[in-house]
Amino acid sequence: MPAKFYIVWKGRVPGIYQSWDDAKAQIDGFAGAQYASAKTEALAHAALAGGYRDYISAKGAKATQTVIPQSVLRGYAVDASLPAETGMMEYRCVKIDTGEELFKQGPFADATNNIGEFLGIVHALSLFKRSHIDAPLFSDSRTAMAWVRQKHARSALARTERNTALFDLVARAEAWLEAHPYTTQVLKWDTENWGENPADFGRK
């Protein structure tokens, strides 16, 4: 029995997959791909039938809707994923109350989760500033939030042939922070009281 089941709502061949490699083949390079994981096959079938937005929204708010303040629900969340089975990092931003995906970037090779979180925060700050989005931004990475405040990603990650583009993105993010003041509140997601970060990729 697989440890997880992977649901692909929008991809080359939508459906339920028992391995991440099989699911990944359906979404890699597919614009607007929609996917997540479930712990059981029954939950996966129910999720596929119910639709992506309903499933993601329920994951973000399940059992905690009465606890999450309205001021948080109107905000956005960023998160990164670096599954051991692929070694490829992705990051994304979602609207907390609906689960709508604002952006997703990756996959990136030879990366770290904290770099993904850092890039996700800066990407969101830049987008919010350009689009005049007035809402709080939440992350569950204290390290990435500290890097943003310091305007520098203090990572020990080694540069390789496969992550040159990633290092370029980090340098651009640091330069953006130096050049652009912002008013967006970057706040810590309270997992203990609010449940899983809504931007989580569902691969844990």
Short mmCIF file of N, CA, C and O in Angstrom, two decimals, residues 8-117:
data_model
loop_
_atom_site.label_atom_id
_atom_site.label_comp_id
_atom_site.label_asym_id
_atom_site.label_seq_id
_atom_site.Cartn_x
_atom_site.Cartn_y
_atom_site.Cartn_z
N VAL A 8 -4.02 14.40 -9.53
CA VAL A 8 -3.76 15.38 -10.58
C VAL A 8 -5.10 15.80 -11.18
O VAL A 8 -5.76 15.01 -11.85
N TRP A 9 -5.51 17.03 -10.88
CA TRP A 9 -6.75 17.55 -11.45
C TRP A 9 -6.50 18.11 -12.85
O TRP A 9 -7.30 17.93 -13.75
N LYS A 10 -5.38 18.82 -12.99
CA LYS A 10 -5.05 19.43 -14.28
C LYS A 10 -3.62 19.06 -14.62
O LYS A 10 -2.68 19.44 -13.92
N GLY A 11 -3.44 18.29 -15.67
CA GLY A 11 -2.13 17.83 -16.11
C GLY A 11 -2.29 17.08 -17.42
O GLY A 11 -3.37 17.12 -18.03
N ARG A 12 -1.24 16.40 -17.84
CA ARG A 12 -1.33 15.68 -19.11
C ARG A 12 -2.42 14.60 -19.07
O ARG A 12 -3.22 14.49 -19.98
N VAL A 13 -2.41 13.82 -18.01
CA VAL A 13 -3.45 12.81 -17.82
C VAL A 13 -3.95 12.92 -16.38
O VAL A 13 -3.33 12.38 -15.46
N PRO A 14 -5.06 13.63 -16.15
CA PRO A 14 -5.59 13.76 -14.79
C PRO A 14 -5.95 12.39 -14.21
O PRO A 14 -6.31 11.46 -14.93
N GLY A 15 -5.85 12.29 -12.90
CA GLY A 15 -6.19 11.03 -12.24
C GLY A 15 -5.49 10.89 -10.92
O GLY A 15 -4.99 11.87 -10.36
N ILE A 16 -5.44 9.67 -10.40
CA ILE A 16 -4.81 9.36 -9.12
C ILE A 16 -3.61 8.46 -9.37
O ILE A 16 -3.70 7.46 -10.09
N TYR A 17 -2.48 8.82 -8.77
CA TYR A 17 -1.23 8.09 -8.99
C TYR A 17 -0.67 7.61 -7.65
O TYR A 17 -0.80 8.30 -6.64
N GLN A 18 -0.03 6.45 -7.69
CA GLN A 18 0.47 5.86 -6.46
C GLN A 18 1.94 6.18 -6.20
O GLN A 18 2.46 5.85 -5.15
N SER A 19 2.59 6.85 -7.14
CA SER A 19 3.97 7.28 -6.92
C SER A 19 4.14 8.72 -7.37
O SER A 19 3.48 9.17 -8.32
N TRP A 20 5.03 9.45 -6.67
CA TRP A 20 5.27 10.85 -7.02
C TRP A 20 5.88 10.95 -8.42
O TRP A 20 5.57 11.87 -9.18
N ASP A 21 6.75 10.02 -8.79
CA ASP A 21 7.37 10.07 -10.13
C ASP A 21 6.31 10.01 -11.22
O ASP A 21 6.38 10.74 -12.22
N ASP A 22 5.30 9.14 -11.05
CA ASP A 22 4.24 9.03 -12.05
C ASP A 22 3.41 10.31 -12.10
O ASP A 22 3.04 10.79 -13.18
N ALA A 23 3.11 10.86 -10.93
CA ALA A 23 2.33 12.10 -10.89
C ALA A 23 3.12 13.26 -11.47
O ALA A 23 2.59 14.09 -12.23
N LYS A 24 4.41 13.31 -11.14
CA LYS A 24 5.27 14.41 -11.60
C LYS A 24 5.35 14.44 -13.11
O LYS A 24 5.43 15.51 -13.73
N ALA A 25 5.33 13.25 -13.73
CA ALA A 25 5.39 13.19 -15.20
C ALA A 25 4.18 13.86 -15.84
O ALA A 25 4.25 14.32 -16.99
N GLN A 26 3.07 13.93 -15.10
CA GLN A 26 1.85 14.54 -15.65
C GLN A 26 1.84 16.06 -15.51
O GLN A 26 1.10 16.74 -16.22
N ILE A 27 2.66 16.60 -14.61
CA ILE A 27 2.57 18.03 -14.31
C ILE A 27 3.81 18.83 -14.68
O ILE A 27 3.73 20.04 -14.83
N ASP A 28 4.96 18.16 -14.85
CA ASP A 28 6.19 18.87 -15.18
C ASP A 28 6.03 19.63 -16.49
O ASP A 28 5.73 19.04 -17.53
N GLY A 29 6.22 20.94 -16.44
CA GLY A 29 6.13 21.75 -17.64
C GLY A 29 4.72 21.99 -18.13
O GLY A 29 4.53 22.58 -19.20
N PHE A 30 3.72 21.55 -17.37
CA PHE A 30 2.32 21.73 -17.77
C PHE A 30 1.79 23.00 -17.13
O PHE A 30 1.70 23.10 -15.91
N ALA A 31 1.47 23.99 -17.96
CA ALA A 31 1.02 25.29 -17.45
C ALA A 31 -0.27 25.15 -16.65
O ALA A 31 -1.23 24.53 -17.10
N GLY A 32 -0.26 25.73 -15.45
CA GLY A 32 -1.46 25.71 -14.61
C GLY A 32 -1.78 24.38 -13.99
O GLY A 32 -2.94 24.12 -13.63
N ALA A 33 -0.79 23.52 -13.86
CA ALA A 33 -1.03 22.19 -13.28
C ALA A 33 -1.64 22.32 -11.88
O ALA A 33 -1.29 23.20 -11.10
N GLN A 34 -2.56 21.40 -11.57
CA GLN A 34 -3.20 21.37 -10.26
C GLN A 34 -3.05 19.96 -9.69
O GLN A 34 -3.48 18.99 -10.32
N TYR A 35 -2.47 19.85 -8.50
CA TYR A 35 -2.18 18.54 -7.93
C TYR A 35 -1.99 18.64 -6.43
O TYR A 35 -1.75 19.72 -5.89
N ALA A 36 -2.09 17.53 -5.74
CA ALA A 36 -1.89 17.46 -4.30
C ALA A 36 -1.76 15.99 -3.91
O ALA A 36 -1.81 15.10 -4.78
N SER A 37 -1.62 15.73 -2.62
CA SER A 37 -1.53 14.35 -2.15
C SER A 37 -2.61 14.08 -1.12
O SER A 37 -3.18 15.00 -0.53
N ALA A 38 -2.91 12.81 -0.92
CA ALA A 38 -3.86 12.37 0.09
C ALA A 38 -3.30 11.13 0.76
O ALA A 38 -2.53 10.37 0.16
N LYS A 39 -3.72 10.90 2.02
CA LYS A 39 -3.16 9.79 2.78
C LYS A 39 -3.77 8.44 2.43
O LYS A 39 -3.15 7.41 2.66
N THR A 40 -4.99 8.45 1.90
CA THR A 40 -5.64 7.18 1.54
C THR A 40 -6.22 7.28 0.13
O THR A 40 -6.48 8.37 -0.38
N GLU A 41 -6.45 6.11 -0.47
CA GLU A 41 -7.03 6.08 -1.81
C GLU A 41 -8.45 6.63 -1.81
O GLU A 41 -8.87 7.32 -2.75
N ALA A 42 -9.20 6.35 -0.75
CA ALA A 42 -10.58 6.85 -0.67
C ALA A 42 -10.60 8.37 -0.63
O ALA A 42 -11.41 9.02 -1.31
N LEU A 43 -9.69 8.97 0.16
CA LEU A 43 -9.61 10.42 0.22
C LEU A 43 -9.20 11.00 -1.12
O LEU A 43 -9.68 12.06 -1.54
N ALA A 44 -8.30 10.29 -1.82
CA ALA A 44 -7.85 10.77 -3.13
C ALA A 44 -9.00 10.79 -4.13
O ALA A 44 -9.16 11.75 -4.89
N HIS A 45 -9.81 9.73 -4.14
CA HIS A 45 -10.95 9.68 -5.06
C HIS A 45 -11.97 10.78 -4.73
O HIS A 45 -12.52 11.42 -5.64
N ALA A 46 -12.19 11.00 -3.43
CA ALA A 46 -13.12 12.06 -3.03
C ALA A 46 -12.60 13.43 -3.43
O ALA A 46 -13.35 14.29 -3.89
N ALA A 47 -11.29 13.61 -3.28
CA ALA A 47 -10.67 14.89 -3.65
C ALA A 47 -10.75 15.12 -5.15
O ALA A 47 -11.05 16.23 -5.60
N LEU A 48 -10.48 14.09 -5.93
CA LEU A 48 -10.54 14.22 -7.39
C LEU A 48 -11.95 14.60 -7.84
O LEU A 48 -12.14 15.46 -8.71
N ALA A 49 -12.94 13.99 -7.20
CA ALA A 49 -14.33 14.28 -7.57
C ALA A 49 -14.77 15.67 -7.10
O ALA A 49 -15.56 16.33 -7.77
N GLY A 50 -14.23 16.11 -5.97
CA GLY A 50 -14.67 17.38 -5.40
C GLY A 50 -14.04 18.60 -6.03
O GLY A 50 -14.58 19.70 -5.94
N GLY A 51 -12.88 18.43 -6.67
CA GLY A 51 -12.23 19.57 -7.30
C GLY A 51 -11.05 20.10 -6.50
O GLY A 51 -11.00 19.98 -5.28
N TYR A 52 -10.10 20.69 -7.23
CA TYR A 52 -8.85 21.16 -6.65
C TYR A 52 -9.07 22.24 -5.59
O TYR A 52 -8.57 22.16 -4.48
N ARG A 53 -9.83 23.27 -5.94
CA ARG A 53 -9.98 24.41 -5.03
C ARG A 53 -10.64 24.00 -3.72
O ARG A 53 -10.24 24.44 -2.65
N ASP A 54 -11.67 23.16 -3.81
CA ASP A 54 -12.33 22.72 -2.58
C ASP A 54 -11.38 21.93 -1.70
O ASP A 54 -11.38 22.09 -0.47
N TYR A 55 -10.57 21.08 -2.31
CA TYR A 55 -9.65 20.24 -1.53
C TYR A 55 -8.56 21.09 -0.87
O TYR A 55 -8.29 20.93 0.33
N ILE A 56 -7.94 21.99 -1.63
CA ILE A 56 -6.87 22.82 -1.09
C ILE A 56 -7.40 23.75 0.00
O ILE A 56 -6.78 23.95 1.04
N SER A 57 -8.57 24.32 -0.25
CA SER A 57 -9.18 25.21 0.74
C SER A 57 -9.48 24.45 2.04
O SER A 57 -9.23 24.94 3.13
N ALA A 58 -10.01 23.24 1.90
CA ALA A 58 -10.32 22.43 3.09
C ALA A 58 -9.05 22.05 3.84
O ALA A 58 -9.02 22.05 5.07
N LYS A 59 -7.97 21.74 3.11
CA LYS A 59 -6.71 21.38 3.77
C LYS A 59 -6.17 22.54 4.58
O LYS A 59 -5.65 22.37 5.67
N GLY A 60 -6.30 23.73 4.03
CA GLY A 60 -5.75 24.89 4.70
C GLY A 60 -6.53 25.30 5.93
O GLY A 60 -5.97 25.86 6.87
N ALA A 61 -7.83 25.00 5.94
CA ALA A 61 -8.65 25.50 7.03
C ALA A 61 -9.33 24.42 7.87
O ALA A 61 -10.04 24.73 8.80
N LYS A 62 -9.10 23.14 7.55
CA LYS A 62 -9.83 22.08 8.23
C LYS A 62 -9.61 22.13 9.74
O LYS A 62 -8.50 22.29 10.23
N ALA A 63 -10.70 21.97 10.44
CA ALA A 63 -10.72 21.91 11.90
C ALA A 63 -10.19 23.17 12.57
O ALA A 63 -10.02 23.21 13.78
N THR A 64 -9.90 24.22 11.79
CA THR A 64 -9.32 25.41 12.41
C THR A 64 -10.03 26.68 11.96
O THR A 64 -9.60 27.77 12.29
N GLN A 65 -11.11 26.55 11.21
CA GLN A 65 -11.75 27.72 10.66
C GLN A 65 -12.22 28.68 11.75
O GLN A 65 -12.22 29.89 11.54
N THR A 66 -12.63 28.17 12.88
CA THR A 66 -13.11 29.05 13.94
C THR A 66 -11.96 29.68 14.70
O THR A 66 -12.18 30.58 15.50
N VAL A 67 -10.74 29.20 14.46
CA VAL A 67 -9.57 29.71 15.18
C VAL A 67 -8.84 30.76 14.37
O VAL A 67 -8.31 31.73 14.91
N ILE A 68 -8.80 30.61 13.05
CA ILE A 68 -8.05 31.54 12.21
C ILE A 68 -8.76 32.89 12.18
O ILE A 68 -9.91 32.98 11.76
N PRO A 69 -8.09 33.96 12.60
CA PRO A 69 -8.71 35.28 12.59
C PRO A 69 -9.03 35.75 11.16
O PRO A 69 -8.35 35.36 10.20
N GLN A 70 -10.03 36.58 11.02
CA GLN A 70 -10.39 37.12 9.72
C GLN A 70 -9.23 37.90 9.10
O GLN A 70 -9.05 37.90 7.88
N SER A 71 -8.44 38.56 9.93
CA SER A 71 -7.31 39.32 9.41
C SER A 71 -6.28 38.42 8.75
O SER A 71 -5.54 38.84 7.87
N VAL A 72 -6.22 37.15 9.19
CA VAL A 72 -5.31 36.18 8.59
C VAL A 72 -5.93 35.60 7.32
O VAL A 72 -5.26 35.45 6.29
N LEU A 73 -7.22 35.30 7.37
CA LEU A 73 -7.90 34.70 6.23
C LEU A 73 -7.85 35.57 4.98
O LEU A 73 -7.87 35.07 3.86
N ARG A 74 -7.75 36.88 5.15
CA ARG A 74 -7.70 37.75 3.97
C ARG A 74 -6.30 37.86 3.37
O ARG A 74 -6.10 38.52 2.36
N GLY A 75 -5.34 37.18 3.99
CA GLY A 75 -3.97 37.28 3.54
C GLY A 75 -3.55 36.19 2.58
O GLY A 75 -4.38 35.44 2.03
N TYR A 76 -2.25 36.07 2.38
CA TYR A 76 -1.64 35.10 1.48
C TYR A 76 -0.56 34.33 2.24
O TYR A 76 -0.02 34.82 3.23
N ALA A 77 -0.26 33.14 1.76
CA ALA A 77 0.78 32.31 2.39
C ALA A 77 1.74 31.80 1.34
O ALA A 77 1.35 31.51 0.20
N VAL A 78 3.02 31.71 1.70
CA VAL A 78 4.03 31.13 0.83
C VAL A 78 4.63 29.90 1.51
O VAL A 78 4.68 29.81 2.73
N ASP A 79 5.06 28.96 0.69
CA ASP A 79 5.71 27.77 1.23
C ASP A 79 6.59 27.17 0.14
O ASP A 79 6.39 27.44 -1.06
N ALA A 80 7.55 26.37 0.55
CA ALA A 80 8.44 25.68 -0.38
C ALA A 80 8.39 24.19 -0.10
O ALA A 80 8.02 23.76 0.99
N SER A 81 8.76 23.41 -1.10
CA SER A 81 8.77 21.96 -0.98
C SER A 81 10.06 21.41 -1.57
O SER A 81 10.48 21.83 -2.66
N LEU A 82 10.68 20.48 -0.85
CA LEU A 82 11.88 19.81 -1.34
C LEU A 82 11.79 18.33 -0.98
O LEU A 82 12.43 17.86 -0.05
N PRO A 83 10.96 17.57 -1.71
CA PRO A 83 10.76 16.16 -1.36
C PRO A 83 12.03 15.34 -1.58
O PRO A 83 12.75 15.53 -2.58
N ALA A 84 12.30 14.44 -0.66
CA ALA A 84 13.52 13.62 -0.73
C ALA A 84 13.54 12.75 -1.98
O ALA A 84 14.61 12.49 -2.54
N GLU A 85 12.35 12.33 -2.44
CA GLU A 85 12.32 11.40 -3.57
C GLU A 85 12.73 12.04 -4.89
O GLU A 85 13.13 11.35 -5.82
N THR A 86 12.61 13.38 -4.97
CA THR A 86 12.98 14.06 -6.22
C THR A 86 14.20 14.95 -6.06
O THR A 86 14.93 15.17 -7.01
N GLY A 87 14.39 15.50 -4.86
CA GLY A 87 15.49 16.44 -4.65
C GLY A 87 15.30 17.75 -5.39
O GLY A 87 16.26 18.51 -5.56
N MET A 88 14.09 18.03 -5.84
CA MET A 88 13.79 19.24 -6.62
C MET A 88 12.91 20.17 -5.78
O MET A 88 11.89 19.75 -5.24
N MET A 89 13.32 21.43 -5.70
CA MET A 89 12.60 22.41 -4.88
C MET A 89 11.60 23.21 -5.71
O MET A 89 11.88 23.58 -6.86
N GLU A 90 10.44 23.47 -5.13
CA GLU A 90 9.45 24.35 -5.71
C GLU A 90 8.95 25.28 -4.63
O GLU A 90 9.02 24.96 -3.44
N TYR A 91 8.44 26.44 -5.02
CA TYR A 91 7.78 27.31 -4.05
C TYR A 91 6.56 27.95 -4.68
O TYR A 91 6.45 28.04 -5.91
N ARG A 92 5.62 28.35 -3.82
CA ARG A 92 4.40 28.94 -4.34
C ARG A 92 3.75 29.86 -3.30
O ARG A 92 4.13 29.87 -2.12
N CYS A 93 2.74 30.61 -3.77
CA CYS A 93 1.97 31.50 -2.93
C CYS A 93 0.49 31.27 -3.21
O CYS A 93 0.09 31.14 -4.37
N VAL A 94 -0.32 31.18 -2.15
CA VAL A 94 -1.75 30.97 -2.32
C VAL A 94 -2.53 31.98 -1.47
O VAL A 94 -2.01 32.50 -0.47
N LYS A 95 -3.76 32.26 -1.89
CA LYS A 95 -4.67 33.07 -1.09
C LYS A 95 -5.25 32.17 0.00
O LYS A 95 -5.73 31.08 -0.28
N ILE A 96 -5.19 32.62 1.23
CA ILE A 96 -5.50 31.75 2.36
C ILE A 96 -6.97 31.32 2.38
O ILE A 96 -7.28 30.15 2.60
N ASP A 97 -7.88 32.24 2.13
CA ASP A 97 -9.30 31.89 2.30
C ASP A 97 -9.85 31.01 1.19
O ASP A 97 -10.81 30.27 1.40
N THR A 98 -9.23 31.04 0.01
CA THR A 98 -9.76 30.26 -1.12
C THR A 98 -8.83 29.14 -1.59
O THR A 98 -9.26 28.23 -2.30
N GLY A 99 -7.54 29.22 -1.23
CA GLY A 99 -6.58 28.25 -1.74
C GLY A 99 -6.13 28.55 -3.16
O GLY A 99 -5.35 27.80 -3.74
N GLU A 100 -6.59 29.68 -3.73
CA GLU A 100 -6.21 30.03 -5.10
C GLU A 100 -4.70 30.27 -5.18
O GLU A 100 -4.13 30.97 -4.36
N GLU A 101 -4.07 29.66 -6.18
CA GLU A 101 -2.62 29.77 -6.34
C GLU A 101 -2.29 31.06 -7.08
O GLU A 101 -2.72 31.27 -8.21
N LEU A 102 -1.51 31.92 -6.43
CA LEU A 102 -1.10 33.19 -7.04
C LEU A 102 0.08 32.98 -7.98
O LEU A 102 0.13 33.56 -9.06
N PHE A 103 1.04 32.16 -7.57
CA PHE A 103 2.16 31.79 -8.44
C PHE A 103 2.80 30.52 -7.91
O PHE A 103 2.65 30.16 -6.74
N LYS A 104 3.52 29.83 -8.80
CA LYS A 104 4.31 28.66 -8.44
C LYS A 104 5.55 28.66 -9.31
O LYS A 104 5.47 28.89 -10.52
N GLN A 105 6.72 28.42 -8.70
CA GLN A 105 7.99 28.42 -9.42
C GLN A 105 8.76 27.13 -9.14
O GLN A 105 8.69 26.58 -8.06
N GLY A 106 9.51 26.69 -10.14
CA GLY A 106 10.31 25.48 -10.01
C GLY A 106 9.87 24.44 -11.01
O GLY A 106 9.00 24.72 -11.85
N PRO A 107 10.48 23.27 -10.97
CA PRO A 107 11.41 22.79 -9.94
C PRO A 107 12.85 23.30 -10.16
O PRO A 107 13.25 23.58 -11.29
N PHE A 108 13.58 23.38 -9.04
CA PHE A 108 14.97 23.80 -9.04
C PHE A 108 15.83 22.68 -8.46
O PHE A 108 15.51 22.14 -7.41
N ALA A 109 16.93 22.39 -9.12
CA ALA A 109 17.86 21.36 -8.64
C ALA A 109 18.89 21.97 -7.69
O ALA A 109 19.16 23.17 -7.74
N ASP A 110 19.46 21.12 -6.84
CA ASP A 110 20.53 21.52 -5.91
C ASP A 110 20.14 22.77 -5.14
O ASP A 110 20.84 23.79 -5.18
N ALA A 111 19.02 22.70 -4.45
CA ALA A 111 18.47 23.85 -3.73
C ALA A 111 18.26 23.48 -2.27
O ALA A 111 18.59 22.37 -1.84
N THR A 112 17.71 24.40 -1.51
CA THR A 112 17.30 24.14 -0.13
C THR A 112 15.90 24.67 0.08
O THR A 112 15.43 25.56 -0.64
N ASN A 113 15.25 24.15 1.09
CA ASN A 113 13.90 24.60 1.40
C ASN A 113 13.89 26.07 1.82
O ASN A 113 13.01 26.84 1.43
N ASN A 114 14.88 26.47 2.62
CA ASN A 114 14.92 27.86 3.09
C ASN A 114 15.11 28.84 1.95
O ASN A 114 14.54 29.94 1.97
N ILE A 115 15.92 28.47 0.96
CA ILE A 115 16.06 29.35 -0.21
C ILE A 115 14.73 29.47 -0.93
O ILE A 115 14.35 30.56 -1.38
N GLY A 116 14.00 28.37 -1.05
CA GLY A 116 12.69 28.43 -1.67
C GLY A 116 11.74 29.33 -0.91
O GLY A 116 11.00 30.12 -1.50
N GLU A 117 11.77 29.24 0.42
CA GLU A 117 10.91 30.10 1.25
C GLU A 117 11.30 31.57 1.07
O GLU A 117 10.43 32.45 0.96
#
